[in-house]
GROMACS .gro file of C-alpha atoms in nm:
model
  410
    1UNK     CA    1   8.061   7.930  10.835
    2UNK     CA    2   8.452   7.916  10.949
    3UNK     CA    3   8.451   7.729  11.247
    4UNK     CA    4   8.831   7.817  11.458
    5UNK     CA    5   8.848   7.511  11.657
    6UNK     CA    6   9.200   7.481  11.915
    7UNK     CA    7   9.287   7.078  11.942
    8UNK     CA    8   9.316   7.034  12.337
    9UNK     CA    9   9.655   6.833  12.358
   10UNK     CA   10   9.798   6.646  12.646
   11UNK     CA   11  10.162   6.766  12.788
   12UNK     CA   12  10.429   6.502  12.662
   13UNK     CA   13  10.674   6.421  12.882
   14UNK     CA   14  10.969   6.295  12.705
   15UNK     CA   15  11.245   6.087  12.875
   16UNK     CA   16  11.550   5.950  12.678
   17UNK     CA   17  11.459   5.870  12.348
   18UNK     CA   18  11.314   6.178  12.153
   19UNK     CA   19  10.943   6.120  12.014
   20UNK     CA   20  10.803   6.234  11.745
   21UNK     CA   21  10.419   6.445  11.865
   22UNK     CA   22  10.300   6.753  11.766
   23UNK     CA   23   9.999   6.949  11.767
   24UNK     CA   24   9.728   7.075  11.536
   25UNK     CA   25   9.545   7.387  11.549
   26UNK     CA   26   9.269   7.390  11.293
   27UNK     CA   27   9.172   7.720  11.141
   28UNK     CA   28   8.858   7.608  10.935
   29UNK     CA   29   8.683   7.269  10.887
   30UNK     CA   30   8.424   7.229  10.649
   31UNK     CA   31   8.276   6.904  10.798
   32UNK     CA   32   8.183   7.069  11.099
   33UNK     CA   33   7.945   7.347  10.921
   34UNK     CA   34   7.591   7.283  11.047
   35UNK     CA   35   7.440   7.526  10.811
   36UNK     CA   36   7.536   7.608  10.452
   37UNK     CA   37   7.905   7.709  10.400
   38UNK     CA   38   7.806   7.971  10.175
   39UNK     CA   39   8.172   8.002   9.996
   40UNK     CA   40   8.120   8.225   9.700
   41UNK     CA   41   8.120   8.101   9.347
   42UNK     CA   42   8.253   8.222   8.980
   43UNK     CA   43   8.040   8.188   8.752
   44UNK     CA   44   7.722   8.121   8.920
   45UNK     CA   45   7.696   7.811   8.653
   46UNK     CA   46   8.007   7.660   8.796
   47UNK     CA   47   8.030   7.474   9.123
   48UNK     CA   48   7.717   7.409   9.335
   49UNK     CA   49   7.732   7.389   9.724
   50UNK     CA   50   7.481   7.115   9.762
   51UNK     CA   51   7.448   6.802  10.094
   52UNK     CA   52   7.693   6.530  10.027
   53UNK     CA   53   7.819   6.219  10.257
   54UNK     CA   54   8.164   6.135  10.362
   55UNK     CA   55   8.318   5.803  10.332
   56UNK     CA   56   8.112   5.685  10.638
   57UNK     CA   57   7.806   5.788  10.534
   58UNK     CA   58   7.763   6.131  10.748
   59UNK     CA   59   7.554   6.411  10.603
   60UNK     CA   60   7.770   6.730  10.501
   61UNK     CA   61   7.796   6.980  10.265
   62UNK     CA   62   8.009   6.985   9.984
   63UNK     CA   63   8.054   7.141   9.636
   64UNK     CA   64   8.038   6.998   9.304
   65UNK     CA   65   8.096   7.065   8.954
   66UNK     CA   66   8.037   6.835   8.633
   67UNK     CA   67   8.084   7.070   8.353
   68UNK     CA   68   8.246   6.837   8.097
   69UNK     CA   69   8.082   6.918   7.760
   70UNK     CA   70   8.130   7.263   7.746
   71UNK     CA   71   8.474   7.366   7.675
   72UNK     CA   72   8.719   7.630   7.811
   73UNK     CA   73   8.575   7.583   8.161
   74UNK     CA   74   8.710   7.798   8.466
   75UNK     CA   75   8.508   7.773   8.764
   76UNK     CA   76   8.639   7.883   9.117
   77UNK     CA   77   8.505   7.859   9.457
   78UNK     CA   78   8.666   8.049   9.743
   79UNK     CA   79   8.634   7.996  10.097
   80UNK     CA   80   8.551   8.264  10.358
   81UNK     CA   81   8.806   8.432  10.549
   82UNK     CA   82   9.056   8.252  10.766
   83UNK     CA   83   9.268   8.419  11.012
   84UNK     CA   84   9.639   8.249  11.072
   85UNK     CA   85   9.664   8.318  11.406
   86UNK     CA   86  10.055   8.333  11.407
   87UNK     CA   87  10.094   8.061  11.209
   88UNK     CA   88  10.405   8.073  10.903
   89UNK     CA   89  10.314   7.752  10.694
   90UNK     CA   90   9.941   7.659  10.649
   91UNK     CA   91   9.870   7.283  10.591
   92UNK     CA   92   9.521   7.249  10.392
   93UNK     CA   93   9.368   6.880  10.388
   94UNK     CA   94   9.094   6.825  10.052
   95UNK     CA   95   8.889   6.541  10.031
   96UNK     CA   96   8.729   6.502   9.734
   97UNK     CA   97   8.620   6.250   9.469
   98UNK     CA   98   8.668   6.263   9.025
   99UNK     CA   99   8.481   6.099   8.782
  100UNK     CA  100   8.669   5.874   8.549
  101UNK     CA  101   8.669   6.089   8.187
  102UNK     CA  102   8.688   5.707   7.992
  103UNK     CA  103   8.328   5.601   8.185
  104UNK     CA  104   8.159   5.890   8.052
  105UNK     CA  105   7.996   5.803   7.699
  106UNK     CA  106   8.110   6.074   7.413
  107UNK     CA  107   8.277   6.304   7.618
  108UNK     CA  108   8.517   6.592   7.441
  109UNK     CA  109   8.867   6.591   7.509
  110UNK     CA  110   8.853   6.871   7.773
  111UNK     CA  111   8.741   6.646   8.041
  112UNK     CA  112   9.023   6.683   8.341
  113UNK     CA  113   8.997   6.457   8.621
  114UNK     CA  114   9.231   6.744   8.847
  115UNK     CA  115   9.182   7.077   8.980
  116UNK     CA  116   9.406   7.346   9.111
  117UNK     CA  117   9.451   7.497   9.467
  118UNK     CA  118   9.523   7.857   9.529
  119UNK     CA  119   9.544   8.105   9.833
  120UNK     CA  120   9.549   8.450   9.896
  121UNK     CA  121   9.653   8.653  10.139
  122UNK     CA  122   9.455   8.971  10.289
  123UNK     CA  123   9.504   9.169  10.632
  124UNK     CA  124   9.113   9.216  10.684
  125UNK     CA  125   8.795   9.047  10.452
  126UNK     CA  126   8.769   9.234  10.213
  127UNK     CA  127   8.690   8.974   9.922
  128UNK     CA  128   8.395   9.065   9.656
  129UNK     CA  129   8.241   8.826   9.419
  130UNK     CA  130   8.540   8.984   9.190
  131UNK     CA  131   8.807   9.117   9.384
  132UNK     CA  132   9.055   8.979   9.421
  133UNK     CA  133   9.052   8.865   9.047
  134UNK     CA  134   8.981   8.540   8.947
  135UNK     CA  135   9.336   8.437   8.802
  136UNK     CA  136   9.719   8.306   8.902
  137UNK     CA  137   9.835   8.675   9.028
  138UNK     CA  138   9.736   8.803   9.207
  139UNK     CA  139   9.591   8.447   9.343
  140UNK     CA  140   9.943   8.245   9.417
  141UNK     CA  141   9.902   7.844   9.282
  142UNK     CA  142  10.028   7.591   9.556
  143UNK     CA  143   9.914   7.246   9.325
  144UNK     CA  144   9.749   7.092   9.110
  145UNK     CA  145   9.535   6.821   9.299
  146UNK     CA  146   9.496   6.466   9.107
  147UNK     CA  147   9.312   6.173   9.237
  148UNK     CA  148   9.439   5.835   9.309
  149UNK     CA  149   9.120   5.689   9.220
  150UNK     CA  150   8.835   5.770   9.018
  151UNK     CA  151   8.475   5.637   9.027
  152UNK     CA  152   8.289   5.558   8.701
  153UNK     CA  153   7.924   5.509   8.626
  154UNK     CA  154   7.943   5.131   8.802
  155UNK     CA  155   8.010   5.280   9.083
  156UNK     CA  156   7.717   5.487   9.151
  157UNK     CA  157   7.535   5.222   9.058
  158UNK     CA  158   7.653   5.036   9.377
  159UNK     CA  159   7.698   5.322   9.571
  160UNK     CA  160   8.083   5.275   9.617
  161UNK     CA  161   8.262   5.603   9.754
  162UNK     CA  162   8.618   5.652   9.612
  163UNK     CA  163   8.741   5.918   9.821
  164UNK     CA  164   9.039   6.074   9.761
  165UNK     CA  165   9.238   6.267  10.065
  166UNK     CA  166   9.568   6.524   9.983
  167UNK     CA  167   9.771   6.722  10.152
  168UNK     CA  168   9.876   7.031  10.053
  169UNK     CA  169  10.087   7.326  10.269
  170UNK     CA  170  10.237   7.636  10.163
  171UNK     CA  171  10.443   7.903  10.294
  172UNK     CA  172  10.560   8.161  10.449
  173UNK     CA  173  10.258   8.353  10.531
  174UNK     CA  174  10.280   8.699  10.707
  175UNK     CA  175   9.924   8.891  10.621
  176UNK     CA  176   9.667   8.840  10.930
  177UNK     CA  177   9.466   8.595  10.708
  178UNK     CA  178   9.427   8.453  10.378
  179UNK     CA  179   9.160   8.284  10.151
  180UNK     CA  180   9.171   7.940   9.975
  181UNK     CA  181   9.022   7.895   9.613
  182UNK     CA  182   8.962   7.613   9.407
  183UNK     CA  183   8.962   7.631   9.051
  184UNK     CA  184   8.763   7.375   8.828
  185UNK     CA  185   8.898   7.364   8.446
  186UNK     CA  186   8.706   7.071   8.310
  187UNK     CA  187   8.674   6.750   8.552
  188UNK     CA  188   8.362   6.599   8.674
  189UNK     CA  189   8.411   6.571   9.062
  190UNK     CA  190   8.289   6.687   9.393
  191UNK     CA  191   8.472   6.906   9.694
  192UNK     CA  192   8.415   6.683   9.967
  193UNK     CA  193   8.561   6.809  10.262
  194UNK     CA  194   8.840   7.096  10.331
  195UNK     CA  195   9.067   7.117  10.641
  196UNK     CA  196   9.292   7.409  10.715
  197UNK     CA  197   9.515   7.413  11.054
  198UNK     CA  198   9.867   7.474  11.135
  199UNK     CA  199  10.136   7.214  11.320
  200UNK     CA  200  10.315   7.312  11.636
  201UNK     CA  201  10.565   7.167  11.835
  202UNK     CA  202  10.333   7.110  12.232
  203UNK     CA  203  10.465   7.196  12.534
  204UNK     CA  204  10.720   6.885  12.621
  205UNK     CA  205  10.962   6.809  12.913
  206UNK     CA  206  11.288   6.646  12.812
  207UNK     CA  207  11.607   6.560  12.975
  208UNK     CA  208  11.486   6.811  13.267
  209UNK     CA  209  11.384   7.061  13.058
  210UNK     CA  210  11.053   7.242  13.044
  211UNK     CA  211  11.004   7.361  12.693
  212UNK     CA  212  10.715   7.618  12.585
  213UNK     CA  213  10.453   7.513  12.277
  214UNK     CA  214  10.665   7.639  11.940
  215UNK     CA  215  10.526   7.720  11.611
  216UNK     CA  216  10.662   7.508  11.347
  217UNK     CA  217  10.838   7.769  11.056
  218UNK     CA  218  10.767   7.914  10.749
  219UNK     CA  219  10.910   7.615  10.541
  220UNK     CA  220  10.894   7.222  10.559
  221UNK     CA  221  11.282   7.250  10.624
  222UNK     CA  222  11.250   7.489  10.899
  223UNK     CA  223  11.417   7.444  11.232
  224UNK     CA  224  11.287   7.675  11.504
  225UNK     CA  225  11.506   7.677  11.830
  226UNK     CA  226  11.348   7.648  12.152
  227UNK     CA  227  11.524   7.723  12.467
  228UNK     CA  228  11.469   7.520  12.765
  229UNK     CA  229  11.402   7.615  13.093
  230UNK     CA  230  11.514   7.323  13.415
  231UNK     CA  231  11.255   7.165  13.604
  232UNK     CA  232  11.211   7.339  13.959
  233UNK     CA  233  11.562   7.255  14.156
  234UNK     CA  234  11.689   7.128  13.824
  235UNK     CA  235  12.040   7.298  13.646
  236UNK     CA  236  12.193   7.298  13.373
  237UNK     CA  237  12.432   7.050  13.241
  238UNK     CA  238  12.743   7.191  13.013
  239UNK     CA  239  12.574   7.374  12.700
  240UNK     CA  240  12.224   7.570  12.755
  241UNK     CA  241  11.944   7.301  12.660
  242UNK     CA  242  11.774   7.308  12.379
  243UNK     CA  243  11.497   7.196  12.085
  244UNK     CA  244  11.465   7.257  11.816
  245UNK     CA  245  11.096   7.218  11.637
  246UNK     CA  246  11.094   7.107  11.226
  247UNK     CA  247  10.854   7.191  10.996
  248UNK     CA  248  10.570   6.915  11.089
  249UNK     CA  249  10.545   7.022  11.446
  250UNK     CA  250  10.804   6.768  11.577
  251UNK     CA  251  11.050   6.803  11.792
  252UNK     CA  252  11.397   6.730  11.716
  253UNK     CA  253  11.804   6.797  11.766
  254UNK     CA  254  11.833   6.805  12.168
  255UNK     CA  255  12.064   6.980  12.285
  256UNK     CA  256  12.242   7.012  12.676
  257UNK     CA  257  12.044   6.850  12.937
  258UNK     CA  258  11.944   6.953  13.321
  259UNK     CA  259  11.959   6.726  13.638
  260UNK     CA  260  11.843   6.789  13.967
  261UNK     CA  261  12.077   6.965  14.213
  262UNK     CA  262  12.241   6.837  14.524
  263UNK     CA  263  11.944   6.749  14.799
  264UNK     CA  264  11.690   6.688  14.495
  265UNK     CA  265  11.670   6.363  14.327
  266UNK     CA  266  11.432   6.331  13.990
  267UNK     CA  267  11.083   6.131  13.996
  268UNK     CA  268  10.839   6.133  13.776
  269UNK     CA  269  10.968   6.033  13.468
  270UNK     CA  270  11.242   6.262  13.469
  271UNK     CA  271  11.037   6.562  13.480
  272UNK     CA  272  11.025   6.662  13.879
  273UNK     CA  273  11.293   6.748  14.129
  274UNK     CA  274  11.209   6.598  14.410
  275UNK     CA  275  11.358   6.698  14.740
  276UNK     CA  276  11.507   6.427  14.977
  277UNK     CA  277  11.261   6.322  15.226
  278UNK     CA  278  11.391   6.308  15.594
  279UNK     CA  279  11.653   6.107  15.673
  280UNK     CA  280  11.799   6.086  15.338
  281UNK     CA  281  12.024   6.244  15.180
  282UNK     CA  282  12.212   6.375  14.780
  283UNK     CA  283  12.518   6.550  14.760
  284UNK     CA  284  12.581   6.630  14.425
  285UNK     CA  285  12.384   6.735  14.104
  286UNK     CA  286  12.335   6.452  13.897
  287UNK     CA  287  12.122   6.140  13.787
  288UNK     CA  288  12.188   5.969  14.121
  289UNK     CA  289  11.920   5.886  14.378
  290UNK     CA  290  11.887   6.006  14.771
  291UNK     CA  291  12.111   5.816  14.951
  292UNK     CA  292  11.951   5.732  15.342
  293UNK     CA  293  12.173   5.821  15.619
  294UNK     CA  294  12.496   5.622  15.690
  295UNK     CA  295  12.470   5.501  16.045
  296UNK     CA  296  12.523   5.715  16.325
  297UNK     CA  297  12.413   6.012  16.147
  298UNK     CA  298  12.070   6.195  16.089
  299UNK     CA  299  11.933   6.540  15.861
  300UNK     CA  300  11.819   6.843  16.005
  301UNK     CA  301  11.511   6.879  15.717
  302UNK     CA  302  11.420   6.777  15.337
  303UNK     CA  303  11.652   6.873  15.087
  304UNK     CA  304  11.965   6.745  15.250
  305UNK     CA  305  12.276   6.739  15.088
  306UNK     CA  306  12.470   6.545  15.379
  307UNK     CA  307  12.405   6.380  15.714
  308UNK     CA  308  12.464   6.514  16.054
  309UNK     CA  309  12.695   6.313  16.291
  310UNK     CA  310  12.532   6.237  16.584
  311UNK     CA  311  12.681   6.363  16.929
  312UNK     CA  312  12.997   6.188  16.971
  313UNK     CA  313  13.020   6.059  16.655
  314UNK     CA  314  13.236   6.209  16.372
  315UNK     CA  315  13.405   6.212  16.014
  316UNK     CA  316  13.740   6.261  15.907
  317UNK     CA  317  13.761   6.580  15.673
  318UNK     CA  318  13.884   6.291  15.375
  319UNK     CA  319  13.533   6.095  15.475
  320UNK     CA  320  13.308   6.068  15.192
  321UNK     CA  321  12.939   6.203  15.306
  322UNK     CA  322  12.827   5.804  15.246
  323UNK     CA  323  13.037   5.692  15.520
  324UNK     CA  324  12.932   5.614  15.837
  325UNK     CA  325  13.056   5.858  16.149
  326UNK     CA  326  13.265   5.719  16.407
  327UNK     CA  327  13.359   5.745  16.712
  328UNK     CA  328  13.681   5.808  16.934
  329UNK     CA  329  13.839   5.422  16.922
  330UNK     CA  330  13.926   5.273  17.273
  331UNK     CA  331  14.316   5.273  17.429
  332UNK     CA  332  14.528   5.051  17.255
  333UNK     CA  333  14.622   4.699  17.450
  334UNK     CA  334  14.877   4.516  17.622
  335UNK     CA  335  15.118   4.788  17.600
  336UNK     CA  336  15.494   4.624  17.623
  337UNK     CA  337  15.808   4.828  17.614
  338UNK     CA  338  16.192   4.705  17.624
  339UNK     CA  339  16.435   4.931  17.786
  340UNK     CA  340  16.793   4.917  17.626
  341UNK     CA  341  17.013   5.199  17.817
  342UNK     CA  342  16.905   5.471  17.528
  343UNK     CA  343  16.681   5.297  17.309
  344UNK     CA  344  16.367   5.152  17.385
  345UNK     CA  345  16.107   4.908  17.186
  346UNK     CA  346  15.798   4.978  17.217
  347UNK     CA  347  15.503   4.712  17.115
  348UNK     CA  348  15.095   4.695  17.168
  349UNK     CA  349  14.761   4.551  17.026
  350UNK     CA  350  14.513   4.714  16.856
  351UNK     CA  351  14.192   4.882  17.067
  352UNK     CA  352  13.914   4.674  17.164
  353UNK     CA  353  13.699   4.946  16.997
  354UNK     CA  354  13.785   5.078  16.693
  355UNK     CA  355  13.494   5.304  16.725
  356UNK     CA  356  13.377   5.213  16.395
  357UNK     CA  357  13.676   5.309  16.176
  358UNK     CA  358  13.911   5.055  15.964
  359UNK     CA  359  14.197   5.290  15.917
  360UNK     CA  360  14.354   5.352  16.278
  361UNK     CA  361  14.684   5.479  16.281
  362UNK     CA  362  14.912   5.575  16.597
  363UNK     CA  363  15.094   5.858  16.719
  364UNK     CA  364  15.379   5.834  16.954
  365UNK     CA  365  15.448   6.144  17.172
  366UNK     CA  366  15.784   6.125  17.351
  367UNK     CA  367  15.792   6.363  17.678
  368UNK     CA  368  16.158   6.348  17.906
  369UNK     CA  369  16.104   6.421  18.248
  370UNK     CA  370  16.409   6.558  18.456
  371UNK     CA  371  16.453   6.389  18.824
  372UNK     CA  372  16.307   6.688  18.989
  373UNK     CA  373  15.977   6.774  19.039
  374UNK     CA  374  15.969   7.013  18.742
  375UNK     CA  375  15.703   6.915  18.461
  376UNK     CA  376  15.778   6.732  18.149
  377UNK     CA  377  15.905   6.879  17.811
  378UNK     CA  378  15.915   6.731  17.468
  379UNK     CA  379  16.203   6.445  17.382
  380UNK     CA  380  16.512   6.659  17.155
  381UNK     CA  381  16.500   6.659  16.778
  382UNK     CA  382  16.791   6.395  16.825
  383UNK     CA  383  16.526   6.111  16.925
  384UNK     CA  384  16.516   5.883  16.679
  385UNK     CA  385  16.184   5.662  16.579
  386UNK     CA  386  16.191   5.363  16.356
  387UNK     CA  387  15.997   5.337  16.099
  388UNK     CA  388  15.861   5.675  16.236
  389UNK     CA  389  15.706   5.888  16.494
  390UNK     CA  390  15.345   6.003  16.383
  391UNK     CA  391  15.072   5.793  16.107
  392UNK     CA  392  15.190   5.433  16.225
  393UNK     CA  393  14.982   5.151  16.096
  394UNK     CA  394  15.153   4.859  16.275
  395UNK     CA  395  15.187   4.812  16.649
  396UNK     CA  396  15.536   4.863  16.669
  397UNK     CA  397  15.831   5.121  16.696
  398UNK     CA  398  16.223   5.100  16.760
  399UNK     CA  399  16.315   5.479  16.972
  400UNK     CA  400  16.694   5.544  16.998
  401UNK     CA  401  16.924   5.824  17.124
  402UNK     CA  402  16.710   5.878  17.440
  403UNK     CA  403  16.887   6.067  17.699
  404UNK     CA  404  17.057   5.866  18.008
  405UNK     CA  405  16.954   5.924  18.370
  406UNK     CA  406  16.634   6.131  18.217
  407UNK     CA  407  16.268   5.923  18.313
  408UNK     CA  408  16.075   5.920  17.951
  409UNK     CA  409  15.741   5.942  17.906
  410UNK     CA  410  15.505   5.742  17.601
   0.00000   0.00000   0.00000
């Protein structure tokens, strides 16, 4: 019986350093057959489906052949039918255990202590017990399977299991499934187990990215590219982002990156945009954290990408949104001027209150009032202020060419 079993994998979530997962979807697994697998046989003298053990001692069924006195042998056992299910490159897994040729007493010189693997590909089951041919072509070879260890007779005797495990994959594949056959020329050994499944790259999230489960291509050198889609409030960085998946299911070659946008900073690993709770705040897409509040200020709701000034409170248009707001500073002090017929020197101290701010600067405005009752109009274009009139940073500034007999105003 073909069993299609779907491994259940866990989502990966990948932050900085790349690693190497993928996932396995097996197509058939003879170890899980409860019944007889009832894979059809050529000749009927050749293999034998009888119940075997694996290496730890489970009961399962398995086929065997041990033809080696008669020469010229060529026995094959297919599988049933085995649908790809999308899948390119088909990985097949054999277990399987040889008898030494040298531990069995006056054996001929056709003993073989391999076998060969073939495949076939078919839209629909429509095998018989002789079509498709038993032969290479239309059957297409992938190997020929040898074991790293053989048993002899001494190890029957104690029971020791020298189980032999390959790997095997071949490629591309495009019909909707395909059979397997195993082909017996002359060894002395016993079909133990057979795996089929396919690799994929799993669904993943890396560098912000949300990428889709990816079949792995048609050839071990295959590089399938995946496009990535940002994490909710995450965008793009420079190039579109990117994976690309190899042949073994792995992810590999990132490309571009997302980070979360201004208001959203990322938790979880990397893999959520998280919005800044109240009271804090982001303004720019990037790696960076919420920022809380400078004082004086406050947000309006989550997601903030700046802070409020609270009422009578401000920030200068060349304030960076970390700064504190700040408010208007208090009158400057001890105000001292020093009359000189048409010049005048004018001195003070700083405010008590700065209001918060470290980069006051003063701005003299000169008015001349006549000696009528008239109002008060701006000083000429001839007065003169030393080292200027407007964006002072010291407390101190020389005024000249005033106008005699006029009252001034500062």
């Amino acid at each position: 019986i073909i069993i299609i079993i779907i491994i259940i994998y866990t989502l990966l979530i990948l932050q900085g350093k790349l690693q190497l997962f993928y996932s396995v979807v097996i197509l058939m697994d003879s170890t899980t057959a409860t019944a007889e697998l009832g894979w059809t046989i050529y000749p009927s003298q050749g293999w034998e489906e009888v119940s075997g053990y694996d290496e730890n001692m489970n009961t399962i069924r398995t086929y065997q052949v041990c033809n080696v006195f008669d020469n010229s042998q060529n026995n094959w056992v297919r599988t049933k039918y085995i649908r790809r299910r999308g899948a390119q490159r088909i990985h097949v897994q054999m277990k399987f255990s040889v008898r030494d040729c040298s531990s069995i007493p006056n054996v001929p010189g056709s003993c073989k202590e391999t076998f060969n693997l073939y495949y076939y590909e078919s839209d629909s089951n429509t095998a018989t017990k002789l079509s498709p041919p038993w032969m290479e072509n239309p059957w297409v070879k992938v190997d020929t399977i040898a074991a790293d260890e053989s048993f002899s007779q001494v190890d029957l005797g104690g029971r020791i299991m020298k189980i032999n495990s390959e790997i095997r994959s071949f490629g591309p594949v495009s019909r909707n499934g395909f059979y397997l056959a195993f082909q017996d020329y002359g060894a002395c050994m016993s079909l133990i187990a057979v795996r089929v499944f396919y690799r994929k790259c799993p669904s993943v999230i890396h560098n912000g990215a949300i990428f889709s489960e990816t079949l792995s291509g048609a050839e071990s050198t295959s590089l399938v590219a995946a496009r990535g889609v940002c994490v909710p409030n995450g965008e793009e960085v420079d190039v579109p982002i990117k994976l690309y998946c190899n042949g073994d299911g792995e992810w590999m070659v990132p490309i571009g990156r997302c980070m979360c946008k201004a208001g959203y900073e990322a938790v979880e690993n990397g893999t959520v945009c998280r919005a800044c709770v109240s009271g804090f705040f982001k303004a720019a897409q990037g790696d960076q954290q919420c920022l809380q509040c400078p004082i004086n200020s406050r947000t309006t709701s989550e997601g903030a990408t700046n802070c409020v000034c609270r009422n009578g409170y401000y920030r200068a248009d060349s304030d960076p949104p970390q700064m504190p707001c700040t408010t208007v500073p208090s009158a400057p002090q001890n105000v001292i001027s020093m009359v000189n017929e048409t010049s005048l020197r004018l001195e003070w101290s700083p405010p008590k209150e700065a209001g918060g701010r470290e980069d006051l600067v003063y701005n003299i405005i000169c008015k001349s009032c006549g000696s009528g009752r008239g109002g008060c109009t701006r000083c000429g274009d001839n007065v003169q202020f030393v080292p200027r009139q407007l964006g002072l940073t010291n407390t101190l500034v020389h005024i000249s060419d005033l106008l005699l007999n006029e009252r001034n105003s500062l």
